[in-house]
Amino acid sequence: MLKMQNVVWLFAGVIGVGSLSLALAATPIDGWKSIPGAIYLIHGGTLADRQLPSAGDRKLSILIDGPPAKEMFDAIGPDLPETCSGAKGDRARDKKGGHCSYSAQDKASKEGPYRCWIGIDLRTGDSVGTVSC
């Protein structure tokens, strides 16, 4: 029969292990982070003229906004000399299949002023452009 002191220690151990498990489950491992609000599309053709994906043409386009997009924007600089909008204060940056933009007009929006698009050809693994003006 268990003594009361042993029951208390057993209960404390279960609570401790449970709490540790929850903490580890909620913490990204090795620097991985989730991307809240990211959306994606699997398609054929280009993003602007997309078609249904086929066996010979299948691409993944991912749109990210908010703080993760700002982090990416900051990492891929420098700014391009021109933006699609041409609006004062807007900025754009490109690296192969990645395109990020800053829209001064969207500074107060819920999603924020930063947006990034990433494109991958799922057949070859190559990066592909996603955004066109």
PDB file of N, CA and C in Angstrom, residues 2-97:
ATOM      1  N   LEU A   2       0.487   2.230  -0.798  1.00  0.00           N
ATOM      2  CA  LEU A   2       1.267   3.454  -0.917  1.00  0.00           C
ATOM      3  C   LEU A   2       1.031   4.372   0.271  1.00  0.00           C
ATOM      4  N   LYS A   3       2.117   4.926   0.766  1.00  0.00           N
ATOM      5  CA  LYS A   3       1.989   5.923   1.826  1.00  0.00           C
ATOM      6  C   LYS A   3       1.651   7.268   1.180  1.00  0.00           C
ATOM      7  N   MET A   4       1.064   8.143   1.925  1.00  0.00           N
ATOM      8  CA  MET A   4       0.640   9.448   1.429  1.00  0.00           C
ATOM      9  C   MET A   4       1.822  10.228   0.848  1.00  0.00           C
ATOM     10  N   GLN A   5       2.992  10.153   1.488  1.00  0.00           N
ATOM     11  CA  GLN A   5       4.170  10.870   0.999  1.00  0.00           C
ATOM     12  C   GLN A   5       4.559  10.348  -0.384  1.00  0.00           C
ATOM     13  N   ASN A   6       4.506   9.050  -0.607  1.00  0.00           N
ATOM     14  CA  ASN A   6       4.831   8.474  -1.912  1.00  0.00           C
ATOM     15  C   ASN A   6       3.821   8.900  -2.969  1.00  0.00           C
ATOM     16  N   VAL A   7       2.551   8.980  -2.596  1.00  0.00           N
ATOM     17  CA  VAL A   7       1.514   9.409  -3.532  1.00  0.00           C
ATOM     18  C   VAL A   7       1.768  10.857  -3.953  1.00  0.00           C
ATOM     19  N   VAL A   8       2.141  11.716  -3.019  1.00  0.00           N
ATOM     20  CA  VAL A   8       2.426  13.116  -3.330  1.00  0.00           C
ATOM     21  C   VAL A   8       3.602  13.211  -4.292  1.00  0.00           C
ATOM     22  N   TRP A   9       4.685  12.470  -4.025  1.00  0.00           N
ATOM     23  CA  TRP A   9       5.857  12.489  -4.918  1.00  0.00           C
ATOM     24  C   TRP A   9       5.507  11.923  -6.295  1.00  0.00           C
ATOM     25  N   LEU A  10       4.726  10.895  -6.361  1.00  0.00           N
ATOM     26  CA  LEU A  10       4.303  10.298  -7.625  1.00  0.00           C
ATOM     27  C   LEU A  10       3.472  11.308  -8.423  1.00  0.00           C
ATOM     28  N   PHE A  11       2.532  11.955  -7.740  1.00  0.00           N
ATOM     29  CA  PHE A  11       1.684  12.955  -8.382  1.00  0.00           C
ATOM     30  C   PHE A  11       2.530  14.121  -8.898  1.00  0.00           C
ATOM     31  N   ALA A  12       3.467  14.587  -8.102  1.00  0.00           N
ATOM     32  CA  ALA A  12       4.356  15.689  -8.508  1.00  0.00           C
ATOM     33  C   ALA A  12       5.188  15.291  -9.726  1.00  0.00           C
ATOM     34  N   GLY A  13       5.641  14.049  -9.756  1.00  0.00           N
ATOM     35  CA  GLY A  13       6.417  13.562 -10.901  1.00  0.00           C
ATOM     36  C   GLY A  13       5.594  13.524 -12.177  1.00  0.00           C
ATOM     37  N   VAL A  14       4.358  13.066 -12.071  1.00  0.00           N
ATOM     38  CA  VAL A  14       3.472  13.014 -13.240  1.00  0.00           C
ATOM     39  C   VAL A  14       3.204  14.426 -13.760  1.00  0.00           C
ATOM     40  N   ILE A  15       2.926  15.355 -12.855  1.00  0.00           N
ATOM     41  CA  ILE A  15       2.686  16.751 -13.247  1.00  0.00           C
ATOM     42  C   ILE A  15       3.942  17.329 -13.904  1.00  0.00           C
ATOM     43  N   GLY A  16       5.109  17.079 -13.334  1.00  0.00           N
ATOM     44  CA  GLY A  16       6.363  17.599 -13.884  1.00  0.00           C
ATOM     45  C   GLY A  16       6.647  17.066 -15.274  1.00  0.00           C
ATOM     46  N   VAL A  17       6.494  15.760 -15.462  1.00  0.00           N
ATOM     47  CA  VAL A  17       6.740  15.157 -16.778  1.00  0.00           C
ATOM     48  C   VAL A  17       5.725  15.684 -17.785  1.00  0.00           C
ATOM     49  N   GLY A  18       4.468  15.789 -17.374  1.00  0.00           N
ATOM     50  CA  GLY A  18       3.431  16.321 -18.263  1.00  0.00           C
ATOM     51  C   GLY A  18       3.714  17.749 -18.679  1.00  0.00           C
ATOM     52  N   SER A  19       4.140  18.570 -17.729  1.00  0.00           N
ATOM     53  CA  SER A  19       4.459  19.967 -18.031  1.00  0.00           C
ATOM     54  C   SER A  19       5.650  20.063 -18.969  1.00  0.00           C
ATOM     55  N   LEU A  20       6.654  19.253 -18.743  1.00  0.00           N
ATOM     56  CA  LEU A  20       7.833  19.247 -19.603  1.00  0.00           C
ATOM     57  C   LEU A  20       7.452  18.819 -21.013  1.00  0.00           C
ATOM     58  N   SER A  21       6.610  17.812 -21.132  1.00  0.00           N
ATOM     59  CA  SER A  21       6.176  17.357 -22.449  1.00  0.00           C
ATOM     60  C   SER A  21       5.438  18.452 -23.196  1.00  0.00           C
ATOM     61  N   LEU A  22       4.550  19.158 -22.507  1.00  0.00           N
ATOM     62  CA  LEU A  22       3.823  20.256 -23.140  1.00  0.00           C
ATOM     63  C   LEU A  22       4.762  21.375 -23.551  1.00  0.00           C
ATOM     64  N   ALA A  23       5.720  21.699 -22.712  1.00  0.00           N
ATOM     65  CA  ALA A  23       6.667  22.768 -23.031  1.00  0.00           C
ATOM     66  C   ALA A  23       7.498  22.399 -24.254  1.00  0.00           C
ATOM     67  N   LEU A  24       7.947  21.166 -24.321  1.00  0.00           N
ATOM     68  CA  LEU A  24       8.749  20.743 -25.464  1.00  0.00           C
ATOM     69  C   LEU A  24       7.915  20.687 -26.737  1.00  0.00           C
ATOM     70  N   ALA A  25       6.663  20.267 -26.631  1.00  0.00           N
ATOM     71  CA  ALA A  25       5.793  20.194 -27.808  1.00  0.00           C
ATOM     72  C   ALA A  25       5.506  21.587 -28.356  1.00  0.00           C
ATOM     73  N   ALA A  26       5.428  22.590 -27.498  1.00  0.00           N
ATOM     74  CA  ALA A  26       5.108  23.939 -27.931  1.00  0.00           C
ATOM     75  C   ALA A  26       6.334  24.707 -28.410  1.00  0.00           C
ATOM     76  N   THR A  27       7.527  24.208 -28.145  1.00  0.00           N
ATOM     77  CA  THR A  27       8.757  24.885 -28.515  1.00  0.00           C
ATOM     78  C   THR A  27       9.304  24.289 -29.810  1.00  0.00           C
ATOM     79  N   PRO A  28       9.543  25.133 -30.833  1.00  0.00           N
ATOM     80  CA  PRO A  28      10.128  24.601 -32.065  1.00  0.00           C
ATOM     81  C   PRO A  28      11.491  23.981 -31.777  1.00  0.00           C
ATOM     82  N   ILE A  29      11.773  22.905 -32.435  1.00  0.00           N
ATOM     83  CA  ILE A  29      13.021  22.175 -32.220  1.00  0.00           C
ATOM     84  C   ILE A  29      14.096  22.711 -33.157  1.00  0.00           C
ATOM     85  N   ASP A  30      15.288  22.919 -32.632  1.00  0.00           N
ATOM     86  CA  ASP A  30      16.451  23.338 -33.417  1.00  0.00           C
ATOM     87  C   ASP A  30      16.192  24.573 -34.271  1.00  0.00           C
ATOM     88  N   GLY A  31      15.464  25.555 -33.744  1.00  0.00           N
ATOM     89  CA  GLY A  31      15.257  26.806 -34.453  1.00  0.00           C
ATOM     90  C   GLY A  31      14.091  26.825 -35.431  1.00  0.00           C
ATOM     91  N   TRP A  32      13.414  25.715 -35.636  1.00  0.00           N
ATOM     92  CA  TRP A  32      12.258  25.692 -36.532  1.00  0.00           C
ATOM     93  C   TRP A  32      11.162  26.571 -35.964  1.00  0.00           C
ATOM     94  N   LYS A  33      10.457  27.278 -36.833  1.00  0.00           N
ATOM     95  CA  LYS A  33       9.348  28.134 -36.424  1.00  0.00           C
ATOM     96  C   LYS A  33       8.141  27.818 -37.306  1.00  0.00           C
ATOM     97  N   SER A  34       6.951  27.978 -36.749  1.00  0.00           N
ATOM     98  CA  SER A  34       5.754  27.838 -37.566  1.00  0.00           C
ATOM     99  C   SER A  34       5.519  29.156 -38.306  1.00  0.00           C
ATOM    100  N   ILE A  35       4.743  29.101 -39.360  1.00  0.00           N
ATOM    101  CA  ILE A  35       4.430  30.302 -40.127  1.00  0.00           C
ATOM    102  C   ILE A  35       2.915  30.498 -40.083  1.00  0.00           C
ATOM    103  N   PRO A  36       2.429  31.202 -39.074  1.00  0.00           N
ATOM    104  CA  PRO A  36       0.989  31.435 -38.996  1.00  0.00           C
ATOM    105  C   PRO A  36       0.533  32.301 -40.164  1.00  0.00           C
ATOM    106  N   GLY A  37      -0.582  31.937 -40.751  1.00  0.00           N
ATOM    107  CA  GLY A  37      -1.144  32.756 -41.823  1.00  0.00           C
ATOM    108  C   GLY A  37      -0.557  32.495 -43.190  1.00  0.00           C
ATOM    109  N   ALA A  38       0.415  31.606 -43.318  1.00  0.00           N
ATOM    110  CA  ALA A  38       0.960  31.298 -44.642  1.00  0.00           C
ATOM    111  C   ALA A  38      -0.086  30.508 -45.426  1.00  0.00           C
ATOM    112  N   ILE A  39      -0.146  30.765 -46.713  1.00  0.00           N
ATOM    113  CA  ILE A  39      -1.044  30.009 -47.582  1.00  0.00           C
ATOM    114  C   ILE A  39      -0.242  29.485 -48.760  1.00  0.00           C
ATOM    115  N   TYR A  40      -0.741  28.423 -49.373  1.00  0.00           N
ATOM    116  CA  TYR A  40      -0.024  27.860 -50.505  1.00  0.00           C
ATOM    117  C   TYR A  40      -1.000  27.426 -51.577  1.00  0.00           C
ATOM    118  N   LEU A  41      -0.466  27.212 -52.794  1.00  0.00           N
ATOM    119  CA  LEU A  41      -1.255  26.756 -53.923  1.00  0.00           C
ATOM    120  C   LEU A  41      -0.387  25.829 -54.758  1.00  0.00           C
ATOM    121  N   ILE A  42      -0.923  24.676 -55.106  1.00  0.00           N
ATOM    122  CA  ILE A  42      -0.257  23.782 -56.060  1.00  0.00           C
ATOM    123  C   ILE A  42      -0.965  23.980 -57.389  1.00  0.00           C
ATOM    124  N   HIS A  43      -0.187  24.299 -58.418  1.00  0.00           N
ATOM    125  CA  HIS A  43      -0.779  24.690 -59.698  1.00  0.00           C
ATOM    126  C   HIS A  43       0.138  24.330 -60.849  1.00  0.00           C
ATOM    127  N   GLY A  44      -0.386  24.448 -62.074  1.00  0.00           N
ATOM    128  CA  GLY A  44       0.405  24.364 -63.290  1.00  0.00           C
ATOM    129  C   GLY A  44       0.494  25.761 -63.874  1.00  0.00           C
ATOM    130  N   GLY A  45       1.297  25.928 -64.918  1.00  0.00           N
ATOM    131  CA  GLY A  45       1.459  27.239 -65.527  1.00  0.00           C
ATOM    132  C   GLY A  45       2.171  28.195 -64.598  1.00  0.00           C
ATOM    133  N   THR A  46       1.956  29.482 -64.821  1.00  0.00           N
ATOM    134  CA  THR A  46       2.531  30.492 -63.940  1.00  0.00           C
ATOM    135  C   THR A  46       1.493  30.871 -62.896  1.00  0.00           C
ATOM    136  N   LEU A  47       1.902  31.543 -61.875  1.00  0.00           N
ATOM    137  CA  LEU A  47       0.959  31.952 -60.834  1.00  0.00           C
ATOM    138  C   LEU A  47      -0.070  32.931 -61.395  1.00  0.00           C
ATOM    139  N   ALA A  48       0.368  33.834 -62.281  1.00  0.00           N
ATOM    140  CA  ALA A  48      -0.541  34.819 -62.867  1.00  0.00           C
ATOM    141  C   ALA A  48      -1.511  34.169 -63.851  1.00  0.00           C
ATOM    142  N   ASP A  49      -1.089  33.111 -64.516  1.00  0.00           N
ATOM    143  CA  ASP A  49      -1.911  32.423 -65.522  1.00  0.00           C
ATOM    144  C   ASP A  49      -1.982  30.945 -65.155  1.00  0.00           C
ATOM    145  N   ARG A  50      -2.400  30.672 -63.921  1.00  0.00           N
ATOM    146  CA  ARG A  50      -2.329  29.309 -63.412  1.00  0.00           C
ATOM    147  C   ARG A  50      -3.365  28.396 -64.050  1.00  0.00           C
ATOM    148  N   GLN A  51      -2.988  27.143 -64.054  1.00  0.00           N
ATOM    149  CA  GLN A  51      -3.829  26.083 -64.591  1.00  0.00           C
ATOM    150  C   GLN A  51      -3.857  24.958 -63.574  1.00  0.00           C
ATOM    151  N   LEU A  52      -4.671  23.960 -63.839  1.00  0.00           N
ATOM    152  CA  LEU A  52      -4.665  22.789 -62.980  1.00  0.00           C
ATOM    153  C   LEU A  52      -3.308  22.110 -63.079  1.00  0.00           C
ATOM    154  N   PRO A  53      -2.792  21.594 -61.981  1.00  0.00           N
ATOM    155  CA  PRO A  53      -1.507  20.883 -62.057  1.00  0.00           C
ATOM    156  C   PRO A  53      -1.671  19.620 -62.892  1.00  0.00           C
ATOM    157  N   SER A  54      -0.600  19.233 -63.562  1.00  0.00           N
ATOM    158  CA  SER A  54      -0.606  18.012 -64.372  1.00  0.00           C
ATOM    159  C   SER A  54       0.627  17.193 -64.025  1.00  0.00           C
ATOM    160  N   ALA A  55       0.734  16.018 -64.603  1.00  0.00           N
ATOM    161  CA  ALA A  55       1.900  15.168 -64.345  1.00  0.00           C
ATOM    162  C   ALA A  55       3.186  15.848 -64.812  1.00  0.00           C
ATOM    163  N   GLY A  56       3.110  16.678 -65.849  1.00  0.00           N
ATOM    164  CA  GLY A  56       4.298  17.334 -66.381  1.00  0.00           C
ATOM    165  C   GLY A  56       4.514  18.758 -65.905  1.00  0.00           C
ATOM    166  N   ASP A  57       3.562  19.317 -65.170  1.00  0.00           N
ATOM    167  CA  ASP A  57       3.656  20.712 -64.744  1.00  0.00           C
ATOM    168  C   ASP A  57       2.978  20.866 -63.381  1.00  0.00           C
ATOM    169  N   ARG A  58       3.786  20.899 -62.346  1.00  0.00           N
ATOM    170  CA  ARG A  58       3.255  20.963 -60.977  1.00  0.00           C
ATOM    171  C   ARG A  58       4.181  21.846 -60.164  1.00  0.00           C
ATOM    172  N   LYS A  59       3.641  22.992 -59.712  1.00  0.00           N
ATOM    173  CA  LYS A  59       4.435  23.953 -58.937  1.00  0.00           C
ATOM    174  C   LYS A  59       3.759  24.235 -57.604  1.00  0.00           C
ATOM    175  N   LEU A  60       4.572  24.636 -56.642  1.00  0.00           N
ATOM    176  CA  LEU A  60       4.096  25.041 -55.330  1.00  0.00           C
ATOM    177  C   LEU A  60       4.420  26.520 -55.157  1.00  0.00           C
ATOM    178  N   SER A  61       3.395  27.314 -54.875  1.00  0.00           N
ATOM    179  CA  SER A  61       3.594  28.733 -54.562  1.00  0.00           C
ATOM    180  C   SER A  61       3.128  28.961 -53.136  1.00  0.00           C
ATOM    181  N   ILE A  62       3.955  29.643 -52.370  1.00  0.00           N
ATOM    182  CA  ILE A  62       3.663  29.913 -50.965  1.00  0.00           C
ATOM    183  C   ILE A  62       3.674  31.419 -50.763  1.00  0.00           C
ATOM    184  N   LEU A  63       2.636  31.932 -50.104  1.00  0.00           N
ATOM    185  CA  LEU A  63       2.558  33.350 -49.751  1.00  0.00           C
ATOM    186  C   LEU A  63       2.659  33.467 -48.237  1.00  0.00           C
ATOM    187  N   ILE A  64       3.575  34.298 -47.794  1.00  0.00           N
ATOM    188  CA  ILE A  64       3.822  34.510 -46.356  1.00  0.00           C
ATOM    189  C   ILE A  64       3.717  35.995 -46.081  1.00  0.00           C
ATOM    190  N   ASP A  65       3.032  36.353 -44.996  1.00  0.00           N
ATOM    191  CA  ASP A  65       2.992  37.763 -44.615  1.00  0.00           C
ATOM    192  C   ASP A  65       3.272  37.907 -43.127  1.00  0.00           C
ATOM    193  N   GLY A  66       3.271  39.141 -42.654  1.00  0.00           N
ATOM    194  CA  GLY A  66       3.507  39.399 -41.243  1.00  0.00           C
ATOM    195  C   GLY A  66       4.978  39.318 -40.861  1.00  0.00           C
ATOM    196  N   PRO A  67       5.259  39.097 -39.569  1.00  0.00           N
ATOM    197  CA  PRO A  67       6.650  39.064 -39.083  1.00  0.00           C
ATOM    198  C   PRO A  67       7.559  38.059 -39.810  1.00  0.00           C
ATOM    199  N   PRO A  68       7.081  36.844 -40.169  1.00  0.00           N
ATOM    200  CA  PRO A  68       7.978  35.945 -40.910  1.00  0.00           C
ATOM    201  C   PRO A  68       8.395  36.538 -42.264  1.00  0.00           C
ATOM    202  N   ALA A  69       7.476  37.258 -42.921  1.00  0.00           N
ATOM    203  CA  ALA A  69       7.818  37.889 -44.201  1.00  0.00           C
ATOM    204  C   ALA A  69       8.847  39.009 -43.994  1.00  0.00           C
ATOM    205  N   LYS A  70       8.714  39.756 -42.916  1.00  0.00           N
ATOM    206  CA  LYS A  70       9.703  40.801 -42.628  1.00  0.00           C
ATOM    207  C   LYS A  70      11.082  40.183 -42.396  1.00  0.00           C
ATOM    208  N   GLU A  71      11.116  39.073 -41.665  1.00  0.00           N
ATOM    209  CA  GLU A  71      12.386  38.392 -41.413  1.00  0.00           C
ATOM    210  C   GLU A  71      13.029  37.942 -42.730  1.00  0.00           C
ATOM    211  N   MET A  72      12.218  37.410 -43.630  1.00  0.00           N
ATOM    212  CA  MET A  72      12.736  36.995 -44.938  1.00  0.00           C
ATOM    213  C   MET A  72      13.173  38.203 -45.756  1.00  0.00           C
ATOM    214  N   PHE A  73      12.358  39.264 -45.770  1.00  0.00           N
ATOM    215  CA  PHE A  73      12.671  40.493 -46.500  1.00  0.00           C
ATOM    216  C   PHE A  73      14.032  41.022 -46.066  1.00  0.00           C
ATOM    217  N   ASP A  74      14.236  41.091 -44.763  1.00  0.00           N
ATOM    218  CA  ASP A  74      15.507  41.593 -44.230  1.00  0.00           C
ATOM    219  C   ASP A  74      16.688  40.709 -44.630  1.00  0.00           C
ATOM    220  N   ALA A  75      16.445  39.411 -44.788  1.00  0.00           N
ATOM    221  CA  ALA A  75      17.529  38.473 -45.077  1.00  0.00           C
ATOM    222  C   ALA A  75      17.958  38.458 -46.544  1.00  0.00           C
ATOM    223  N   ILE A  76      17.061  38.816 -47.471  1.00  0.00           N
ATOM    224  CA  ILE A  76      17.418  38.633 -48.882  1.00  0.00           C
ATOM    225  C   ILE A  76      17.834  39.899 -49.608  1.00  0.00           C
ATOM    226  N   GLY A  77      17.869  41.055 -48.979  1.00  0.00           N
ATOM    227  CA  GLY A  77      18.229  42.319 -49.626  1.00  0.00           C
ATOM    228  C   GLY A  77      19.277  42.176 -50.710  1.00  0.00           C
ATOM    229  N   PRO A  78      19.656  43.169 -51.398  1.00  0.00           N
ATOM    230  CA  PRO A  78      19.230  44.559 -51.261  1.00  0.00           C
ATOM    231  C   PRO A  78      17.949  44.845 -52.045  1.00  0.00           C
ATOM    232  N   ASP A  79      17.428  46.056 -51.886  1.00  0.00           N
ATOM    233  CA  ASP A  79      16.235  46.467 -52.616  1.00  0.00           C
ATOM    234  C   ASP A  79      16.497  46.488 -54.117  1.00  0.00           C
ATOM    235  N   LEU A  80      15.472  46.155 -54.886  1.00  0.00           N
ATOM    236  CA  LEU A  80      15.527  46.326 -56.334  1.00  0.00           C
ATOM    237  C   LEU A  80      15.373  47.815 -56.644  1.00  0.00           C
ATOM    238  N   PRO A  81      15.895  48.261 -57.782  1.00  0.00           N
ATOM    239  CA  PRO A  81      15.795  49.691 -58.090  1.00  0.00           C
ATOM    240  C   PRO A  81      14.359  50.161 -58.335  1.00  0.00           C
ATOM    241  N   GLU A  82      13.472  49.248 -58.782  1.00  0.00           N
ATOM    242  CA  GLU A  82      12.083  49.614 -59.041  1.00  0.00           C
ATOM    243  C   GLU A  82      11.148  48.587 -58.420  1.00  0.00           C
ATOM    244  N   THR A  83       9.921  49.013 -58.146  1.00  0.00           N
ATOM    245  CA  THR A  83       8.885  48.104 -57.650  1.00  0.00           C
ATOM    246  C   THR A  83       7.774  48.023 -58.690  1.00  0.00           C
ATOM    247  N   CYS A  84       6.942  47.011 -58.592  1.00  0.00           N
ATOM    248  CA  CYS A  84       5.809  46.877 -59.511  1.00  0.00           C
ATOM    249  C   CYS A  84       4.855  48.054 -59.387  1.00  0.00           C
ATOM    250  N   SER A  85       4.624  48.504 -58.168  1.00  0.00           N
ATOM    251  CA  SER A  85       3.648  49.573 -57.947  1.00  0.00           C
ATOM    252  C   SER A  85       4.188  50.941 -58.336  1.00  0.00           C
ATOM    253  N   GLY A  86       5.489  51.133 -58.128  1.00  0.00           N
ATOM    254  CA  GLY A  86       6.074  52.442 -58.365  1.00  0.00           C
ATOM    255  C   GLY A  86       5.675  53.469 -57.318  1.00  0.00           C
ATOM    256  N   ALA A  87       4.931  53.034 -56.292  1.00  0.00           N
ATOM    257  CA  ALA A  87       4.467  53.961 -55.259  1.00  0.00           C
ATOM    258  C   ALA A  87       5.615  54.362 -54.343  1.00  0.00           C
ATOM    259  N   LYS A  88       5.557  55.601 -53.900  1.00  0.00           N
ATOM    260  CA  LYS A  88       6.592  56.119 -53.009  1.00  0.00           C
ATOM    261  C   LYS A  88       6.626  55.300 -51.719  1.00  0.00           C
ATOM    262  N   GLY A  89       7.807  54.869 -51.313  1.00  0.00           N
ATOM    263  CA  GLY A  89       7.990  54.116 -50.080  1.00  0.00           C
ATOM    264  C   GLY A  89       7.914  52.607 -50.251  1.00  0.00           C
ATOM    265  N   ASP A  90       7.414  52.129 -51.398  1.00  0.00           N
ATOM    266  CA  ASP A  90       7.357  50.685 -51.627  1.00  0.00           C
ATOM    267  C   ASP A  90       8.750  50.160 -51.945  1.00  0.00           C
ATOM    268  N   ARG A  91       8.990  48.909 -51.556  1.00  0.00           N
ATOM    269  CA  ARG A  91      10.293  48.270 -51.764  1.00  0.00           C
ATOM    270  C   ARG A  91      10.078  46.831 -52.213  1.00  0.00           C
ATOM    271  N   ALA A  92      11.057  46.285 -52.944  1.00  0.00           N
ATOM    272  CA  ALA A  92      10.969  44.897 -53.404  1.00  0.00           C
ATOM    273  C   ALA A  92      12.363  44.279 -53.406  1.00  0.00           C
ATOM    274  N   ARG A  93      12.401  42.976 -53.148  1.00  0.00           N
ATOM    275  CA  ARG A  93      13.647  42.218 -53.146  1.00  0.00           C
ATOM    276  C   ARG A  93      13.395  40.849 -53.767  1.00  0.00           C
ATOM    277  N   ASP A  94      14.379  40.359 -54.527  1.00  0.00           N
ATOM    278  CA  ASP A  94      14.257  39.062 -55.211  1.00  0.00           C
ATOM    279  C   ASP A  94      15.494  38.211 -55.023  1.00  0.00           C
ATOM    280  N   LYS A  95      15.301  36.928 -54.918  1.00  0.00           N
ATOM    281  CA  LYS A  95      16.373  35.931 -54.977  1.00  0.00           C
ATOM    282  C   LYS A  95      15.780  34.689 -55.623  1.00  0.00           C
ATOM    283  N   LYS A  96      16.141  34.424 -56.868  1.00  0.00           N
ATOM    284  CA  LYS A  96      15.653  33.260 -57.620  1.00  0.00           C
ATOM    285  C   LYS A  96      14.150  33.072 -57.440  1.00  0.00           C
ATOM    286  N   GLY A  97      13.701  32.013 -56.764  1.00  0.00           N
ATOM    287  CA  GLY A  97      12.273  31.742 -56.610  1.00  0.00           C
ATOM    288  C   GLY A  97      11.634  32.439 -55.435  1.00  0.00           C
TER     289      GLY A  97
END
